[in-house]
């Protein structure tokens, strides 16, 4: 899956901060069940956990990923892929998905504008109904980018009230994560995880509607 959006009125630096800021993500991303950093691998790499809600009646998914980031001139990059962590085995209440390769590229196009490209190659582990594939590519991913755009517009005022100078993705000396050796992790292969057959499931409308949640 690949999506791209041209962003006006928001500099690339702000978009990059929003993509990194886990505390803020819990405010604007209503699909999040749980997300947190686990350990630091290098000044520009860590390992983290992310669990998210899937369209009903599918089972919710989670991933453990190694993430790395870099800023080169006007380009801001974040990439991740799935790994095995000894203290984060697959949970019984979630399906462990596999991020083969996913990432964001933010390119500055001006002092107050940028382009965001999102690329994701993910194995959700299991056979999915056709309606899920169509909904994810045609509706869910574009909608999430639009929500993120709204979140970017509100981020500066939010950050003023929430540890304004705390940005460990820019200042690694601020990180409070425990250090971890890369050798303690292993690449997560999709073949080693259970496959779930959900291909016969029909779409269920969420009676709660589409809540945008608090983004302030």
mmCIF file of N, CA and C in Angstrom, residues 50-127:
data_model
loop_
_atom_site.group_PDB
_atom_site.id
_atom_site.type_symbol
_atom_site.label_atom_id
_atom_site.label_comp_id
_atom_site.label_asym_id
_atom_site.label_seq_id
_atom_site.Cartn_x
_atom_site.Cartn_y
_atom_site.Cartn_z
ATOM 1 N N UNK A 50 3.068 -1.894 18.887
ATOM 2 C CA UNK A 50 1.882 -1.182 18.404
ATOM 3 C C UNK A 50 0.752 -2.177 18.190
ATOM 4 N N UNK A 51 -0.396 -1.919 18.811
ATOM 5 C CA UNK A 51 -1.599 -2.738 18.622
ATOM 6 C C UNK A 51 -2.718 -1.842 18.149
ATOM 7 N N UNK A 52 -3.509 -2.333 17.183
ATOM 8 C CA UNK A 52 -4.542 -1.483 16.606
ATOM 9 C C UNK A 52 -5.845 -2.247 16.356
ATOM 10 N N UNK A 53 -6.926 -1.468 16.257
ATOM 11 C CA UNK A 53 -8.246 -2.013 16.008
ATOM 12 C C UNK A 53 -8.431 -2.276 14.516
ATOM 13 N N UNK A 54 -8.997 -3.421 14.197
ATOM 14 C CA UNK A 54 -9.329 -3.762 12.812
ATOM 15 C C UNK A 54 -10.835 -3.615 12.610
ATOM 16 N N UNK A 55 -11.265 -3.468 11.347
ATOM 17 C CA UNK A 55 -12.713 -3.376 11.094
ATOM 18 C C UNK A 55 -13.438 -4.607 11.622
ATOM 19 N N UNK A 56 -14.552 -4.378 12.286
ATOM 20 C CA UNK A 56 -15.343 -5.510 12.791
ATOM 21 C C UNK A 56 -15.848 -6.360 11.624
ATOM 22 N N UNK A 57 -15.920 -7.702 11.799
ATOM 23 C CA UNK A 57 -15.651 -8.511 12.999
ATOM 24 C C UNK A 57 -14.249 -9.142 13.018
ATOM 25 N N UNK A 58 -13.301 -8.563 12.303
ATOM 26 C CA UNK A 58 -11.947 -9.093 12.303
ATOM 27 C C UNK A 58 -11.306 -8.960 13.675
ATOM 28 N N UNK A 59 -10.343 -9.829 13.949
ATOM 29 C CA UNK A 59 -9.581 -9.739 15.184
ATOM 30 C C UNK A 59 -8.588 -8.585 15.073
ATOM 31 N N UNK A 60 -8.345 -7.952 16.183
ATOM 32 C CA UNK A 60 -7.377 -6.865 16.209
ATOM 33 C C UNK A 60 -5.956 -7.407 16.062
ATOM 34 N N UNK A 61 -5.048 -6.554 15.595
ATOM 35 C CA UNK A 61 -3.678 -6.955 15.304
ATOM 36 C C UNK A 61 -2.669 -6.201 16.168
ATOM 37 N N UNK A 62 -1.452 -6.750 16.232
ATOM 38 C CA UNK A 62 -0.344 -6.041 16.850
ATOM 39 C C UNK A 62 0.956 -6.397 16.144
ATOM 40 N N UNK A 63 1.970 -5.562 16.371
ATOM 41 C CA UNK A 63 3.295 -5.803 15.805
ATOM 42 C C UNK A 63 4.359 -5.356 16.802
ATOM 43 N N UNK A 64 5.518 -5.963 16.707
ATOM 44 C CA UNK A 64 6.722 -5.496 17.383
ATOM 45 C C UNK A 64 7.705 -5.146 16.274
ATOM 46 N N UNK A 65 8.168 -3.905 16.252
ATOM 47 C CA UNK A 65 8.992 -3.473 15.123
ATOM 48 C C UNK A 65 10.292 -2.802 15.560
ATOM 49 N N UNK A 66 11.279 -2.957 14.707
ATOM 50 C CA UNK A 66 12.507 -2.184 14.807
ATOM 51 C C UNK A 66 12.326 -0.968 13.916
ATOM 52 N N UNK A 67 12.548 0.207 14.482
ATOM 53 C CA UNK A 67 12.321 1.445 13.752
ATOM 54 C C UNK A 67 13.611 2.258 13.701
ATOM 55 N N UNK A 68 13.869 2.837 12.543
ATOM 56 C CA UNK A 68 15.030 3.695 12.378
ATOM 57 C C UNK A 68 14.617 4.969 11.663
ATOM 58 N N UNK A 69 15.326 6.064 11.933
ATOM 59 C CA UNK A 69 14.958 7.345 11.333
ATOM 60 C C UNK A 69 16.215 8.143 10.992
ATOM 61 N N UNK A 70 16.046 9.047 10.034
ATOM 62 C CA UNK A 70 17.173 9.857 9.603
ATOM 63 C C UNK A 70 16.666 11.108 8.904
ATOM 64 N N UNK A 71 17.391 12.194 9.064
ATOM 65 C CA UNK A 71 17.089 13.448 8.386
ATOM 66 C C UNK A 71 18.273 13.804 7.498
ATOM 67 N N UNK A 72 18.003 13.977 6.218
ATOM 68 C CA UNK A 72 19.039 14.335 5.250
ATOM 69 C C UNK A 72 18.531 15.525 4.441
ATOM 70 N N UNK A 73 19.152 16.667 4.657
ATOM 71 C CA UNK A 73 18.748 17.896 3.975
ATOM 72 C C UNK A 73 17.257 18.162 4.225
ATOM 73 N N UNK A 74 16.454 18.133 3.162
ATOM 74 C CA UNK A 74 15.025 18.415 3.279
ATOM 75 C C UNK A 74 14.176 17.143 3.343
ATOM 76 N N UNK A 75 14.817 16.002 3.577
ATOM 77 C CA UNK A 75 14.116 14.728 3.611
ATOM 78 C C UNK A 75 14.133 14.154 5.032
ATOM 79 N N UNK A 76 12.957 13.752 5.513
ATOM 80 C CA UNK A 76 12.797 13.180 6.841
ATOM 81 C C UNK A 76 12.258 11.754 6.665
ATOM 82 N N UNK A 77 13.017 10.765 7.126
ATOM 83 C CA UNK A 77 12.667 9.364 6.849
ATOM 84 C C UNK A 77 12.488 8.560 8.128
ATOM 85 N N UNK A 78 11.464 7.696 8.124
ATOM 86 C CA UNK A 78 11.236 6.737 9.208
ATOM 87 C C UNK A 78 10.879 5.402 8.557
ATOM 88 N N UNK A 79 11.571 4.340 8.919
ATOM 89 C CA UNK A 79 11.248 3.019 8.382
ATOM 90 C C UNK A 79 11.172 2.014 9.537
ATOM 91 N N UNK A 80 10.429 0.932 9.316
ATOM 92 C CA UNK A 80 10.359 -0.119 10.336
ATOM 93 C C UNK A 80 10.127 -1.480 9.705
ATOM 94 N N UNK A 81 10.463 -2.523 10.449
ATOM 95 C CA UNK A 81 10.154 -3.903 10.060
ATOM 96 C C UNK A 81 10.013 -4.735 11.323
ATOM 97 N N UNK A 82 9.329 -5.856 11.205
ATOM 98 C CA UNK A 82 8.992 -6.669 12.376
ATOM 99 C C UNK A 82 10.184 -7.461 12.905
ATOM 100 N N UNK A 83 10.232 -7.546 14.235
ATOM 101 C CA UNK A 83 11.258 -8.339 14.912
ATOM 102 C C UNK A 83 10.609 -9.142 16.041
ATOM 103 N N UNK A 84 11.341 -10.137 16.516
ATOM 104 C CA UNK A 84 10.939 -10.893 17.696
ATOM 105 C C UNK A 84 11.651 -10.315 18.910
ATOM 106 N N UNK A 85 10.863 -10.040 19.944
ATOM 107 C CA UNK A 85 11.420 -9.566 21.208
ATOM 108 C C UNK A 85 11.131 -10.625 22.271
ATOM 109 N N UNK A 86 12.124 -11.033 23.052
ATOM 110 C CA UNK A 86 11.926 -12.136 24.018
ATOM 111 C C UNK A 86 10.831 -11.877 25.046
ATOM 112 N N UNK A 87 10.538 -10.610 25.334
ATOM 113 C CA UNK A 87 9.526 -10.297 26.344
ATOM 114 C C UNK A 87 8.177 -9.914 25.732
ATOM 115 N N UNK A 88 8.064 -10.014 24.400
ATOM 116 C CA UNK A 88 6.813 -9.670 23.729
ATOM 117 C C UNK A 88 6.382 -10.775 22.771
ATOM 118 N N UNK A 89 6.025 -11.946 23.306
ATOM 119 C CA UNK A 89 5.534 -13.022 22.432
ATOM 120 C C UNK A 89 4.125 -12.681 21.938
ATOM 121 N N UNK A 90 3.622 -13.378 20.910
ATOM 122 C CA UNK A 90 2.256 -13.139 20.436
ATOM 123 C C UNK A 90 1.236 -13.321 21.558
ATOM 124 N N UNK A 91 0.242 -12.441 21.572
ATOM 125 C CA UNK A 91 -0.815 -12.497 22.576
ATOM 126 C C UNK A 91 -1.996 -13.324 22.071
ATOM 127 N N UNK A 92 -2.702 -13.944 23.007
ATOM 128 C CA UNK A 92 -3.836 -14.776 22.628
ATOM 129 C C UNK A 92 -5.025 -13.957 22.152
ATOM 130 N N UNK A 93 -5.142 -12.723 22.611
ATOM 131 C CA UNK A 93 -6.301 -11.906 22.263
ATOM 132 C C UNK A 93 -6.079 -11.067 21.003
ATOM 133 N N UNK A 94 -4.881 -11.159 20.404
ATOM 134 C CA UNK A 94 -4.562 -10.389 19.204
ATOM 135 C C UNK A 94 -3.871 -11.281 18.187
ATOM 136 N N UNK A 95 -3.933 -10.883 16.932
ATOM 137 C CA UNK A 95 -3.211 -11.585 15.875
ATOM 138 C C UNK A 95 -1.910 -10.831 15.621
ATOM 139 N N UNK A 96 -0.800 -11.522 15.713
ATOM 140 C CA UNK A 96 0.500 -10.881 15.485
ATOM 141 C C UNK A 96 0.733 -10.754 13.974
ATOM 142 N N UNK A 97 0.701 -9.521 13.505
ATOM 143 C CA UNK A 97 0.952 -9.230 12.098
ATOM 144 C C UNK A 97 2.454 -9.041 11.871
ATOM 145 N N UNK A 98 2.829 -8.925 10.604
ATOM 146 C CA UNK A 98 4.239 -8.762 10.262
ATOM 147 C C UNK A 98 4.406 -7.552 9.349
ATOM 148 N N UNK A 99 5.199 -6.608 9.795
ATOM 149 C CA UNK A 99 5.593 -5.486 8.948
ATOM 150 C C UNK A 99 6.832 -5.910 8.178
ATOM 151 N N UNK A 100 6.648 -6.214 6.910
ATOM 152 C CA UNK A 100 7.784 -6.616 6.085
ATOM 153 C C UNK A 100 8.684 -5.409 5.853
ATOM 154 N N UNK A 101 8.072 -4.302 5.507
ATOM 155 C CA UNK A 101 8.769 -3.023 5.412
ATOM 156 C C UNK A 101 7.723 -1.922 5.338
ATOM 157 N N UNK A 102 7.844 -0.948 6.187
ATOM 158 C CA UNK A 102 6.905 0.171 6.190
ATOM 159 C C UNK A 102 7.656 1.442 6.541
ATOM 160 N N UNK A 103 7.118 2.569 6.098
ATOM 161 C CA UNK A 103 7.819 3.797 6.437
ATOM 162 C C UNK A 103 7.163 5.053 5.906
ATOM 163 N N UNK A 104 7.703 6.165 6.355
ATOM 164 C CA UNK A 104 7.243 7.489 5.950
ATOM 165 C C UNK A 104 8.414 8.272 5.362
ATOM 166 N N UNK A 105 8.116 9.046 4.341
ATOM 167 C CA UNK A 105 9.071 9.991 3.776
ATOM 168 C C UNK A 105 8.403 11.355 3.739
ATOM 169 N N UNK A 106 8.963 12.294 4.467
ATOM 170 C CA UNK A 106 8.455 13.664 4.481
ATOM 171 C C UNK A 106 9.470 14.538 3.736
ATOM 172 N N UNK A 107 9.007 15.177 2.692
ATOM 173 C CA UNK A 107 9.874 16.037 1.891
ATOM 174 C C UNK A 107 9.409 17.480 1.992
ATOM 175 N N UNK A 108 10.304 18.338 2.429
ATOM 176 C CA UNK A 108 9.979 19.754 2.533
ATOM 177 C C UNK A 108 9.849 20.362 1.142
ATOM 178 N N UNK A 109 8.763 21.097 0.931
ATOM 179 C CA UNK A 109 8.547 21.771 -0.355
ATOM 180 C C UNK A 109 8.500 23.284 -0.188
ATOM 181 N N UNK A 110 8.738 23.744 1.028
ATOM 182 C CA UNK A 110 8.712 25.174 1.316
ATOM 183 C C UNK A 110 8.812 25.387 2.808
ATOM 184 N N UNK A 111 8.890 26.631 3.265
ATOM 185 C CA UNK A 111 9.003 26.902 4.708
ATOM 186 C C UNK A 111 7.784 26.459 5.504
ATOM 187 N N UNK A 112 6.638 26.290 4.834
ATOM 188 C CA UNK A 112 5.409 25.915 5.535
ATOM 189 C C UNK A 112 4.588 24.912 4.744
ATOM 190 N N UNK A 113 5.286 24.012 4.031
ATOM 191 C CA UNK A 113 4.595 22.992 3.240
ATOM 192 C C UNK A 113 5.508 21.793 3.022
ATOM 193 N N UNK A 114 4.886 20.645 2.731
ATOM 194 C CA UNK A 114 5.670 19.431 2.518
ATOM 195 C C UNK A 114 4.822 18.377 1.822
ATOM 196 N N UNK A 115 5.467 17.296 1.450
ATOM 197 C CA UNK A 115 4.793 16.134 0.873
ATOM 198 C C UNK A 115 5.073 14.931 1.758
ATOM 199 N N UNK A 116 4.028 14.188 2.085
ATOM 200 C CA UNK A 116 4.171 12.987 2.907
ATOM 201 C C UNK A 116 3.842 11.758 2.072
ATOM 202 N N UNK A 117 4.771 10.819 2.031
ATOM 203 C CA UNK A 117 4.544 9.541 1.356
ATOM 204 C C UNK A 117 4.591 8.428 2.393
ATOM 205 N N UNK A 118 3.581 7.559 2.359
ATOM 206 C CA UNK A 118 3.499 6.435 3.288
ATOM 207 C C UNK A 118 3.505 5.144 2.488
ATOM 208 N N UNK A 119 4.393 4.238 2.845
ATOM 209 C CA UNK A 119 4.509 2.949 2.166
ATOM 210 C C UNK A 119 4.434 1.843 3.207
ATOM 211 N N UNK A 120 3.598 0.838 2.954
ATOM 212 C CA UNK A 120 3.471 -0.265 3.908
ATOM 213 C C UNK A 120 3.330 -1.593 3.170
ATOM 214 N N UNK A 121 4.220 -2.503 3.480
ATOM 215 C CA UNK A 121 4.115 -3.881 3.005
ATOM 216 C C UNK A 121 3.954 -4.744 4.256
ATOM 217 N N UNK A 122 2.717 -5.116 4.522
ATOM 218 C CA UNK A 122 2.375 -5.786 5.778
ATOM 219 C C UNK A 122 1.663 -7.102 5.499
ATOM 220 N N UNK A 123 2.044 -8.126 6.231
ATOM 221 C CA UNK A 123 1.335 -9.404 6.199
ATOM 222 C C UNK A 123 0.433 -9.445 7.436
ATOM 223 N N UNK A 124 -0.902 -9.329 7.254
ATOM 224 C CA UNK A 124 -1.810 -9.305 8.409
ATOM 225 C C UNK A 124 -1.989 -10.669 9.049
ATOM 226 N N UNK A 125 -1.348 -11.670 8.487
ATOM 227 C CA UNK A 125 -1.443 -13.054 8.946
ATOM 228 C C UNK A 125 -2.876 -13.569 8.857
ATOM 229 N N UNK A 126 -3.183 -14.127 7.738
ATOM 230 C CA UNK A 126 -4.487 -14.731 7.554
ATOM 231 C C UNK A 126 -5.113 -14.347 6.234
ATOM 232 N N UNK A 127 -6.148 -15.086 5.876
ATOM 233 C CA UNK A 127 -6.914 -14.774 4.677
ATOM 234 C C UNK A 127 -7.985 -13.744 5.029
#
